[in-house]
Short mmCIF file of C-alpha atoms and ligand atoms in Angstrom, two decimals:
data_model
loop_
_atom_site.label_atom_id
_atom_site.label_comp_id
_atom_site.label_asym_id
_atom_site.label_seq_id
_atom_site.Cartn_x
_atom_site.Cartn_y
_atom_site.Cartn_z
CA MET R 409 83.72 23.34 -1.77
CA ILE R 410 82.56 26.95 -1.53
CA LYS R 411 84.52 29.69 0.19
CA VAL R 412 83.11 33.14 0.83
CA CYS R 413 85.88 35.71 1.19
CA LYS R 414 85.55 39.12 2.80
CA PHE R 415 88.33 41.61 2.18
CA GLY R 416 88.67 44.51 4.64
CA GLY R 417 89.63 48.12 4.05
CA THR R 418 93.41 47.66 4.00
CA SER R 419 93.01 44.91 1.39
CA MET R 420 91.05 47.34 -0.81
CA ALA R 421 93.18 50.41 -0.08
CA ASP R 422 94.79 50.89 -3.50
CA GLY R 423 95.60 49.31 -6.85
CA ASN R 424 98.41 47.15 -5.50
CA THR R 425 96.38 45.67 -2.70
CA MET R 426 93.48 45.05 -5.08
CA LEU R 427 95.81 43.08 -7.32
CA ARG R 428 96.77 40.98 -4.31
CA VAL R 429 93.08 40.33 -3.71
CA LYS R 430 92.68 39.25 -7.34
CA ALA R 431 95.60 36.83 -7.03
CA ILE R 432 94.18 35.35 -3.83
CA VAL R 433 90.71 34.91 -5.28
CA GLU R 434 91.92 33.45 -8.55
CA GLY R 435 94.38 31.20 -6.76
CA ASP R 436 91.57 28.97 -5.48
CA PRO R 437 88.51 27.94 -7.52
CA ALA R 438 86.56 27.50 -4.29
CA ARG R 439 86.79 31.27 -3.62
CA ARG R 440 83.55 32.12 -5.32
CA TYR R 441 81.75 34.90 -3.52
CA ILE R 442 83.67 37.99 -2.57
CA VAL R 443 82.51 40.65 -0.12
CA VAL R 444 84.46 43.89 0.05
CA SER R 445 84.85 46.89 2.34
CA ALA R 446 85.47 50.47 1.29
CA PRO R 447 89.13 51.41 0.77
CA GLY R 448 90.93 51.85 4.09
CA LYS R 449 94.18 53.57 4.99
CA ARG R 450 97.12 53.19 2.59
CA TYR R 451 99.64 54.39 5.18
CA GLY R 452 99.63 55.70 8.77
CA GLY R 453 97.80 59.02 8.87
CA ASP R 454 95.84 58.34 5.67
CA GLU R 455 92.03 58.64 5.56
CA LYS R 456 89.61 55.73 5.42
CA VAL R 457 87.09 56.32 2.64
CA THR R 458 84.21 55.57 5.03
CA ASP R 459 85.36 58.32 7.44
CA LEU R 460 85.71 60.68 4.49
CA LEU R 461 82.17 59.85 3.35
CA TYR R 462 80.71 60.69 6.76
CA ALA R 463 82.48 64.03 6.34
CA VAL R 464 80.92 64.36 2.85
CA HIS R 465 77.52 63.89 4.48
CA GLU R 466 78.24 66.88 6.75
CA GLU R 467 79.52 68.89 3.82
CA VAL R 468 76.33 68.31 1.85
CA ALA R 469 74.17 68.96 4.92
CA GLU R 470 75.81 72.38 5.26
CA SER R 471 76.02 73.48 1.66
CA GLY R 472 73.54 71.32 -0.24
CA HIS R 473 76.29 70.22 -2.62
CA VAL R 474 79.20 67.85 -2.77
CA GLY R 475 82.47 69.76 -2.60
CA GLU R 476 86.14 69.37 -1.78
CA ARG R 477 85.61 66.31 0.41
CA TYR R 478 83.79 64.46 -2.32
CA GLU R 479 86.64 65.34 -4.65
CA ARG R 480 88.99 63.48 -2.30
CA VAL R 481 86.75 60.42 -2.55
CA ARG R 482 86.66 60.81 -6.32
CA ALA R 483 90.43 61.05 -6.50
CA ARG R 484 90.88 57.78 -4.63
CA PHE R 485 88.57 55.77 -6.84
CA SER R 486 89.48 57.28 -10.17
CA GLY R 487 93.19 57.04 -9.36
CA VAL R 488 92.91 53.30 -8.71
CA ALA R 489 90.70 52.70 -11.75
CA ARG R 490 93.28 54.44 -13.93
CA GLU R 491 96.19 52.60 -12.33
CA LEU R 492 94.51 49.25 -12.94
CA GLY R 493 93.27 50.18 -16.41
CA LEU R 494 89.71 49.13 -15.54
CA SER R 495 87.17 49.19 -18.33
CA LEU R 496 84.64 50.79 -16.02
CA ASP R 497 83.23 54.27 -16.54
CA ILE R 498 84.30 55.26 -13.04
CA GLU R 499 83.94 59.01 -13.69
CA GLY R 500 80.39 58.48 -14.89
CA ILE R 501 79.57 56.35 -11.82
CA LEU R 502 81.14 58.96 -9.51
CA ASP R 503 79.10 61.77 -11.14
CA GLU R 504 75.94 59.72 -10.75
CA THR R 505 76.84 58.94 -7.12
CA ALA R 506 77.37 62.64 -6.39
CA LYS R 507 73.88 63.42 -7.70
CA GLU R 508 72.37 60.60 -5.62
CA ILE R 509 74.14 61.87 -2.50
CA GLU R 510 72.76 65.37 -3.05
CA ALA R 511 69.28 63.89 -3.44
CA GLU R 512 69.50 61.49 -0.46
CA ASN R 513 71.97 62.85 2.04
CA THR R 514 71.49 60.42 4.93
CA PRO R 515 74.65 59.33 6.79
CA ASP R 516 73.91 55.69 5.94
CA PHE R 517 73.40 56.30 2.24
CA VAL R 518 76.52 58.40 1.88
CA ALA R 519 78.71 56.02 3.91
CA SER R 520 77.46 53.01 1.95
CA ARG R 521 78.84 54.45 -1.29
CA GLY R 522 82.37 53.45 -0.25
CA GLU R 523 81.47 49.76 -0.38
CA TYR R 524 79.29 50.27 -3.46
CA LEU R 525 82.13 51.83 -5.45
CA SER R 526 84.77 49.49 -4.12
CA ALA R 527 82.66 46.43 -5.03
CA ARG R 528 82.01 47.75 -8.54
CA MET R 529 85.74 48.19 -9.04
CA MET R 530 86.59 44.76 -7.69
CA ALA R 531 83.96 43.14 -9.89
CA ALA R 532 85.45 44.92 -12.91
CA LEU R 533 88.96 43.86 -11.93
CA LEU R 534 87.93 40.21 -11.58
CA GLY R 535 85.63 40.35 -14.61
CA VAL R 536 82.71 38.92 -12.62
CA PRO R 537 79.18 40.18 -11.83
CA PHE R 538 78.58 42.86 -9.18
CA VAL R 539 75.73 42.24 -6.72
CA ASP R 540 74.27 45.36 -5.14
CA ALA R 541 73.63 44.69 -1.44
CA ARG R 542 70.61 46.98 -1.69
CA ASP R 543 68.77 44.30 -3.69
CA VAL R 544 69.63 41.34 -1.48
CA VAL R 545 70.41 42.43 2.10
CA LYS R 546 67.22 43.60 3.81
CA PHE R 547 66.56 45.04 7.25
CA ASP R 548 63.21 44.90 9.06
CA ALA R 549 61.42 47.89 10.60
CA GLU R 550 63.47 47.47 13.83
CA GLY R 551 66.70 47.59 11.86
CA ARG R 552 67.47 43.90 12.31
CA LEU R 553 68.51 41.69 9.44
CA ASP R 554 65.37 40.45 7.67
CA GLU R 555 65.27 36.70 7.00
CA ARG R 556 64.17 37.47 3.42
CA THR R 557 67.82 38.29 2.84
CA TYR R 558 68.81 34.63 2.55
CA PRO R 559 66.49 33.54 -0.31
CA LEU R 560 67.19 36.82 -2.10
CA LEU R 561 70.92 36.34 -1.87
CA ARG R 562 70.70 32.70 -2.91
CA GLU R 563 68.69 33.68 -5.95
CA ALA R 564 71.18 36.41 -6.88
CA LEU R 565 74.18 34.08 -6.56
CA LYS R 566 72.55 31.14 -8.29
CA GLY R 567 74.33 30.11 -11.46
CA LYS R 568 77.15 32.59 -10.93
CA ARG R 569 80.59 31.08 -10.94
CA ARG R 570 81.87 34.07 -9.01
CA ALA R 571 80.41 37.39 -7.84
CA VAL R 572 81.35 40.44 -5.80
CA VAL R 573 78.89 41.65 -3.16
CA ALA R 574 79.24 45.06 -1.53
CA GLY R 575 79.66 44.87 2.24
CA PHE R 576 78.36 47.07 5.08
CA TYR R 577 74.91 48.05 3.76
CA GLY R 578 71.50 46.83 2.69
CA GLU R 579 68.02 48.23 2.34
CA GLY R 580 65.74 49.18 5.23
CA ALA R 581 62.02 48.46 5.51
CA ASP R 582 61.39 52.02 4.26
CA GLY R 583 63.25 51.33 1.01
CA LYS R 584 66.20 53.49 2.05
CA ILE R 585 69.80 52.35 2.31
CA ARG R 586 70.89 51.33 5.80
CA THR R 587 74.29 50.28 7.07
CA PHE R 588 75.36 47.91 9.80
CA SER R 589 77.42 49.50 12.58
CA ARG R 590 81.07 50.35 11.88
CA GLY R 591 83.15 47.40 10.78
CA GLY R 592 79.95 45.78 9.53
CA SER R 593 81.30 44.33 6.29
CA ASP R 594 82.33 41.40 8.49
CA ILE R 595 78.62 40.80 9.11
CA SER R 596 77.83 41.10 5.39
CA GLY R 597 80.46 38.45 4.70
CA ALA R 598 78.93 36.13 7.28
CA VAL R 599 75.47 36.63 5.80
CA VAL R 600 76.72 35.81 2.31
CA ALA R 601 78.55 32.74 3.68
CA ARG R 602 75.35 31.45 5.20
CA ALA R 603 73.27 32.18 2.10
CA ALA R 604 75.81 30.46 -0.13
CA GLY R 605 76.04 27.44 2.16
CA ALA R 606 79.78 28.05 2.34
CA ASP R 607 82.16 25.47 3.77
CA VAL R 608 84.25 28.26 5.23
CA TYR R 609 84.02 32.02 5.66
CA GLU R 610 87.43 33.53 4.98
CA ASN R 611 87.93 36.97 6.49
CA TRP R 612 90.97 38.62 4.90
CA THR R 613 92.59 41.45 6.81
CA ASP R 614 95.99 42.97 7.59
CA VAL R 615 97.10 40.67 10.43
CA SER R 616 97.89 36.97 10.35
CA GLY R 617 95.03 36.04 12.62
CA PHE R 618 93.47 36.68 15.96
CA MET R 619 96.18 37.44 18.51
CA ALA R 620 95.92 36.81 22.23
CA CYS R 621 95.93 40.58 22.78
CA ASP R 622 95.69 43.78 20.74
CA PRO R 623 98.99 43.99 18.78
CA ARG R 624 98.86 47.78 19.04
CA ILE R 625 99.27 47.47 22.81
CA VAL R 626 101.24 44.29 23.40
CA GLU R 627 104.29 43.80 21.24
CA ASN R 628 104.19 40.66 19.13
CA PRO R 629 101.37 38.84 20.91
CA VAL R 630 100.99 35.12 20.30
CA LEU R 631 98.63 33.97 17.60
CA ILE R 632 95.48 32.13 18.62
CA ARG R 633 95.36 29.21 16.20
CA SER R 634 91.77 28.35 16.95
CA LEU R 635 89.02 29.64 19.13
CA SER R 636 85.30 29.05 19.58
CA TYR R 637 82.47 31.28 18.37
CA LYS R 638 81.74 32.02 22.03
CA GLU R 639 85.28 33.13 22.77
CA LEU R 640 85.30 35.21 19.63
CA ARG R 641 82.04 36.88 20.61
CA GLU R 642 83.38 37.75 24.08
CA LEU R 643 86.72 39.02 22.77
CA SER R 644 85.36 40.99 19.84
CA TYR R 645 82.55 42.51 21.87
CA MET R 646 85.15 43.59 24.40
CA GLY R 647 87.28 45.41 21.87
CA ALA R 648 89.24 42.91 19.78
CA ASN R 649 87.85 44.43 16.62
CA VAL R 650 89.57 42.12 14.14
CA LEU R 651 86.09 40.81 13.49
CA HIS R 652 82.78 42.56 14.21
CA SER R 653 81.23 40.96 17.29
CA GLU R 654 77.95 40.30 15.46
CA SER R 655 79.53 38.42 12.59
CA ILE R 656 79.21 35.06 14.29
CA PHE R 657 75.41 34.98 14.36
CA PRO R 658 74.72 34.19 10.68
CA VAL R 659 77.48 31.58 10.43
CA ARG R 660 76.75 30.02 13.81
CA GLU R 661 73.32 28.90 12.70
CA ALA R 662 74.85 27.06 9.78
CA ASN R 663 77.97 25.82 11.65
CA ILE R 664 80.30 27.51 9.16
CA PRO R 665 83.87 27.97 10.43
CA ILE R 666 85.54 31.36 10.04
CA ARG R 667 89.16 31.61 8.97
CA ILE R 668 91.02 34.89 9.54
CA LYS R 669 93.69 35.38 6.88
CA ASN R 670 96.29 38.02 6.06
CA THR R 671 96.08 39.52 2.55
CA PHE R 672 99.72 40.55 2.88
CA ARG R 673 100.93 37.10 3.98
CA PRO R 674 98.46 34.71 2.35
CA GLU R 675 100.66 31.70 3.09
CA ASP R 676 100.19 32.18 6.86
CA GLU R 677 97.68 29.78 8.30
CA GLY R 678 95.69 32.37 10.23
CA THR R 679 93.09 31.66 12.89
CA LEU R 680 90.23 29.20 12.70
CA ILE R 681 87.00 29.99 14.56
CA LEU R 682 84.79 27.01 15.22
CA PRO R 683 81.45 26.12 16.80
CA THR R 684 81.94 25.09 20.42
CA SER R 685 80.89 21.55 19.59
CA ARG R 686 83.81 21.08 17.20
CA TYR R 687 86.36 23.00 19.16
CA THR R 688 88.96 21.73 21.62
CA PHE R 689 90.70 24.25 23.80
CA GLY R 690 93.99 22.40 23.77
CA GLY R 691 94.73 22.61 27.47
CA ARG R 692 95.42 26.33 27.64
CA THR R 693 93.88 28.37 30.43
CA VAL R 694 93.34 31.73 28.84
CA THR R 695 92.58 32.10 25.13
CA GLY R 696 92.80 35.85 24.81
CA ILE R 697 92.51 39.25 26.45
CA ALA R 698 90.70 42.31 25.15
CA GLY R 699 89.56 45.62 26.50
CA LYS R 700 87.76 48.89 25.98
CA LYS R 701 88.05 52.32 27.51
CA ASN R 702 85.51 54.89 28.69
CA PHE R 703 82.86 53.35 30.87
CA THR R 704 80.88 54.80 33.73
CA VAL R 705 79.99 52.65 36.72
CA ILE R 706 77.02 53.43 38.95
CA PHE R 707 77.43 51.62 42.25
CA ILE R 708 74.43 51.22 44.57
CA GLU R 709 74.52 49.77 48.06
CA LYS R 710 71.62 49.27 50.42
CA SER R 711 71.35 46.94 53.38
CA LEU R 712 68.83 44.17 52.83
CA MET R 713 68.46 45.17 49.18
CA ASN R 714 67.81 41.53 48.35
CA ALA R 715 64.78 41.42 50.64
CA GLU R 716 63.15 44.41 49.01
CA VAL R 717 60.71 43.26 46.34
CA GLY R 718 61.22 45.04 43.02
CA PHE R 719 64.41 46.90 43.97
CA ALA R 720 66.28 46.02 40.78
CA TYR R 721 63.12 46.41 38.77
CA ARG R 722 62.67 50.00 39.92
CA VAL R 723 66.27 50.95 39.16
CA LEU R 724 66.08 49.27 35.76
CA ALA R 725 62.85 51.13 34.97
CA LEU R 726 64.77 54.39 35.41
CA LEU R 727 67.40 53.25 32.93
CA VAL R 728 64.62 52.37 30.50
CA LYS R 729 63.02 55.76 31.02
CA HIS R 730 66.28 57.46 30.01
CA ASN R 731 66.80 55.00 27.16
CA ILE R 732 70.14 53.86 28.58
CA THR R 733 71.61 50.47 27.70
CA PHE R 734 74.17 48.92 30.03
CA GLU R 735 76.98 46.47 29.36
CA HIS R 736 77.20 44.63 32.66
CA MET R 737 75.39 44.47 35.95
CA PRO R 738 77.56 42.90 38.62
CA SER R 739 75.67 42.45 41.88
CA GLY R 740 76.14 41.21 45.42
CA ILE R 741 73.81 40.66 48.37
CA ASP R 742 73.51 44.32 49.22
CA THR R 743 75.13 45.89 46.16
CA MET R 744 74.42 46.39 42.55
CA SER R 745 76.41 48.16 39.84
CA PHE R 746 75.67 49.21 36.31
CA VAL R 747 78.49 49.48 33.83
CA ILE R 748 77.51 51.90 31.09
CA ASP R 749 79.36 52.94 27.96
CA SER R 750 80.02 56.61 28.76
CA SER R 751 79.18 57.67 25.20
CA VAL R 752 75.50 56.77 25.65
CA LEU R 753 75.19 59.20 28.58
CA GLY R 754 74.16 62.53 27.12
CA HIS R 755 74.87 65.82 28.83
CA GLY R 756 73.36 65.98 32.31
CA VAL R 757 71.66 62.58 32.01
CA LEU R 758 73.84 60.93 34.64
CA GLU R 759 73.09 63.54 37.31
CA GLN R 760 69.39 63.32 36.55
CA LEU R 761 69.46 59.52 36.67
CA CYS R 762 71.29 59.44 40.02
CA GLU R 763 68.85 61.93 41.47
CA GLU R 764 65.95 59.74 40.41
CA ILE R 765 67.60 56.57 41.76
CA ARG R 766 67.99 58.32 45.14
CA GLU R 767 64.34 59.32 45.20
CA GLU R 768 63.09 55.96 44.00
CA VAL R 769 65.03 53.45 46.14
CA HIS R 770 66.82 55.50 48.82
CA PRO R 771 70.16 53.72 48.58
CA GLY R 772 72.60 53.78 51.51
CA VAL R 773 75.43 54.54 49.09
CA LEU R 774 75.28 55.71 45.50
CA ARG R 775 78.58 56.33 43.82
CA VAL R 776 79.62 57.03 40.27
CA PHE R 777 83.03 56.17 38.82
CA ASP R 778 83.89 57.33 35.36
CA ASN R 779 86.87 56.98 33.03
CA ILE R 780 86.82 53.25 33.66
CA SER R 781 88.30 50.69 31.27
CA LEU R 782 87.10 47.13 31.10
CA ILE R 783 89.46 44.27 30.49
CA ALA R 784 88.11 40.85 29.62
CA VAL R 785 90.11 37.68 30.13
CA VAL R 786 88.49 34.95 28.05
CA GLY R 787 88.88 31.21 27.64
CA HIS R 788 86.99 27.94 28.02
CA GLY R 789 89.97 26.63 29.93
CA MET R 790 89.43 29.09 32.80
CA SER R 791 86.51 27.16 34.22
CA ARG R 792 88.78 24.12 34.69
CA ALA R 793 91.96 25.75 35.93
CA VAL R 794 92.04 26.40 39.65
CA GLY R 795 93.36 29.77 40.71
CA THR R 796 92.95 31.67 37.44
CA ALA R 797 91.18 34.60 39.08
CA SER R 798 93.91 34.93 41.68
CA ARG R 799 96.58 34.92 38.96
CA ILE R 800 94.74 37.72 37.17
CA PHE R 801 94.43 39.83 40.30
CA ARG R 802 97.96 39.22 41.48
CA ALA R 803 99.32 40.25 38.08
CA ILE R 804 97.28 43.44 38.16
CA ALA R 805 98.28 44.22 41.74
CA ASP R 806 101.96 43.59 40.98
CA ALA R 807 101.67 46.15 38.18
CA GLY R 808 100.58 48.66 40.83
CA VAL R 809 97.06 48.95 39.47
CA ASN R 810 93.97 49.24 41.62
CA VAL R 811 90.98 47.13 40.52
CA ARG R 812 87.82 49.22 40.52
CA MET R 813 85.33 46.55 39.61
CA ILE R 814 85.11 42.80 39.02
CA ASP R 815 82.51 40.90 37.08
CA GLN R 816 82.83 37.19 36.77
CA GLY R 817 79.30 37.25 35.46
CA SER R 818 77.32 34.25 34.49
CA SER R 819 79.56 33.42 31.59
CA GLU R 820 82.14 31.02 32.94
CA ILE R 821 84.51 31.71 30.07
CA ASN R 822 85.03 35.37 30.92
CA VAL R 823 86.33 37.45 33.82
CA ILE R 824 85.95 41.22 33.48
CA VAL R 825 88.00 43.67 35.48
CA GLY R 826 87.47 47.44 35.62
CA VAL R 827 90.45 49.77 36.08
CA ASP R 828 91.00 53.50 35.61
CA ASN R 829 91.50 54.52 31.96
CA GLU R 830 95.05 55.65 32.72
CA ASN R 831 95.95 52.09 33.72
CA TYR R 832 94.38 50.43 30.68
CA GLU R 833 97.49 49.60 28.67
CA ARG R 834 99.50 48.66 31.73
CA THR R 835 96.82 46.24 32.90
CA LEU R 836 96.49 44.57 29.52
CA ARG R 837 100.24 44.04 29.38
CA ALA R 838 100.40 42.71 32.94
CA VAL R 839 97.66 40.14 32.37
CA TYR R 840 99.12 39.19 29.00
CA ASN R 841 102.55 38.62 30.54
CA GLU R 842 101.10 36.50 33.31
CA PHE R 843 99.45 34.04 30.94
CA PHE R 844 101.48 34.18 27.76
CA ARG R 845 105.11 35.16 28.39
CA GLU R 846 107.40 32.32 29.22
P1 ADP S 954 89.69 45.26 8.21
O1 ADP S 954 89.79 46.63 7.63
O2 ADP S 954 90.40 44.22 7.40
O3 ADP S 954 88.29 44.88 8.54
P2 ADP S 954 90.24 45.90 10.99
O4 ADP S 954 91.06 47.14 11.15
O5 ADP S 954 88.78 46.02 11.20
O6 ADP S 954 90.56 45.29 9.54
O7 ADP S 954 90.79 44.73 11.94
C1 ADP S 954 92.15 44.36 11.92
C2 ADP S 954 92.92 45.10 13.01
O8 ADP S 954 92.44 44.71 14.28
C3 ADP S 954 94.39 44.79 13.08
O9 ADP S 954 95.13 45.59 12.18
C4 ADP S 954 94.75 45.06 14.53
O10 ADP S 954 95.36 46.31 14.70
C5 ADP S 954 93.41 45.10 15.25
N1 ADP S 954 93.31 44.19 16.42
C6 ADP S 954 92.78 44.50 17.62
N2 ADP S 954 92.84 43.47 18.46
C7 ADP S 954 93.41 42.46 17.78
C8 ADP S 954 93.74 41.10 18.10
N3 ADP S 954 93.47 40.58 19.29
N4 ADP S 954 94.33 40.34 17.15
C9 ADP S 954 94.60 40.84 15.93
N5 ADP S 954 94.32 42.11 15.56
C10 ADP S 954 93.73 42.92 16.47
N1 LIG S 955 83.76 50.57 5.72
C1 LIG S 955 82.99 50.34 6.92
C2 LIG S 955 83.72 50.91 8.13
O1 LIG S 955 84.77 51.51 7.97
C3 LIG S 955 82.64 48.89 7.11
C4 LIG S 955 83.80 47.94 7.18
O2 LIG S 955 84.92 48.27 6.76
O3 LIG S 955 83.60 46.82 7.65
O4 LIG S 955 83.23 50.81 9.21
MG1 MG S 956 87.06 45.40 10.20
#
C-alpha cells in the first residue's frame, strides 16, 4: 500500500503544525511520499509566504536587491527551524536563496522558493531525502506538464522508503523554474501519486473534507462523504478551491482515489473522491454548490442567427483576435452569450470587441452585463430527479434575486446560474437551504 500525502499551507504554517504533519506521516507506514506547500497563514490576518514572495519579486525588480520583505520570509523559516531544533543550515540556505533571487528575479522562480524551503525543512524534520521538483517535474514549451515527468519522478523515488517533494513548481522547457497556477501544490501531489502508483492520494488541509458549499459563506455546511472526479472538477473549477481543479487529471488516468483529510482533526474520515465508474451517488439530488464572482456577459441576439452560415465562427474569431478566453457560451435559436472572466478583459478591450462584433455580424441586440457571479449546482443525481431546475429557480426567486443568465450546458451534472455580484452570497445560501437544510 502506498499513500502520497500533500500538506497545504496551513499544515506547514509553523513549528506546531509541522509536528502534526510529522505525527500523521509517521503514524502510517504507507505514507511514503510527501508533497508540501509553502507556509500559509498562522492566524487570521497573517501573510502567506507565497504572497510575500510575490512581493519580494516586486521589491527586487524595483531595487535590484532583496530587502525588508525578504527579511520577513527569512524570519518565518529561521524561526521555525530554531523552534524545531532542525539540523539544517537554514541561514546558509536562505542566504544562497537570496543570491539566486537577485540573479533570477522571475515571479515564478521567487514564488517557488516557498515550497523549496518548506520541503527542505520538512525533509529535515522527518529525516528523509528531499526531492527538488526542478529535477523531476518538467513542463513543455507550451507550459503543459511534460510526460517525461513520470519516469523522472519514478527514478527519483525508487528505493526511497520515504521522501519529501516540493509542490507548486517544476522546470520549464527553457531550463527556468515555472510554477503551476495558484494552489498548484494539489497538482504536484496528484502527479507524484500517479508516478508512485499510489493506492490513494491524501490531500491534507484545514477542513474535514469537501463541504456541500463554501463554509465561509454557509454556516456549517454538510460534509460530502464521497463525490466523483467529474463532480469535483465542476465544483472546484467553479470556486470550491479546497482542491485545485486540475488536480484530477494525473490521478484520473491511473484511477487513484483522492481523500481529503484535516491535519487538525486527523481522526475525521474526510471526503473520498472516486472515478465515476466506482462511484455511487447514493440517491441524493445535488452533491454540492459552488460559485465565483466577477464575470462579464456579452449577450447577442439576431433573428435567424441559426440560418446564417458562420455566425458563431465570426464572433469567435474576434475573441481569438483579442486573445480572450471564455468560460461558458449559452445559446438559443436566435441568441448567443459569452461569459468571460472580467479579469481577462484589459482596459478598453470590451468596448473595442463590442464595436467589432457590431461591424462584423450586425446583431439586432448586443448587450453587456458586468459584475455577474456564477453559481454552479452540481450532482450526478440531478439528471434523474424531475424538477431540480424549478427547485433551484424557485429558491432563488423566493430569496428576491433576479436570475441574469442560465446555462444548463451540455454537462448534465451541472446547472449554472448568473446573478448580480451583490446577490452572490444570498443566492448560494438560498440554493443550499433548498437542497440541504431539513
Ligand atoms: P490548503 O492551503 O491546505 O491547500 P486551501 O485554502 O487551498 O487549503 O483550501 C481549503 C479551504 O477551502 C478551506 O479552508 C475552506 O475555507 C475553503 N473552501 C471553499 N469551498 C469549500 C468547500 N466546498 N468545502 C470545504 N472547504 C472549502
Ligand atoms: N503556495 C502556492 C500558493 O499559495 C501553492 C499552493 O499552496 O498550493 O498558491
Ligand atoms: Mg490549496
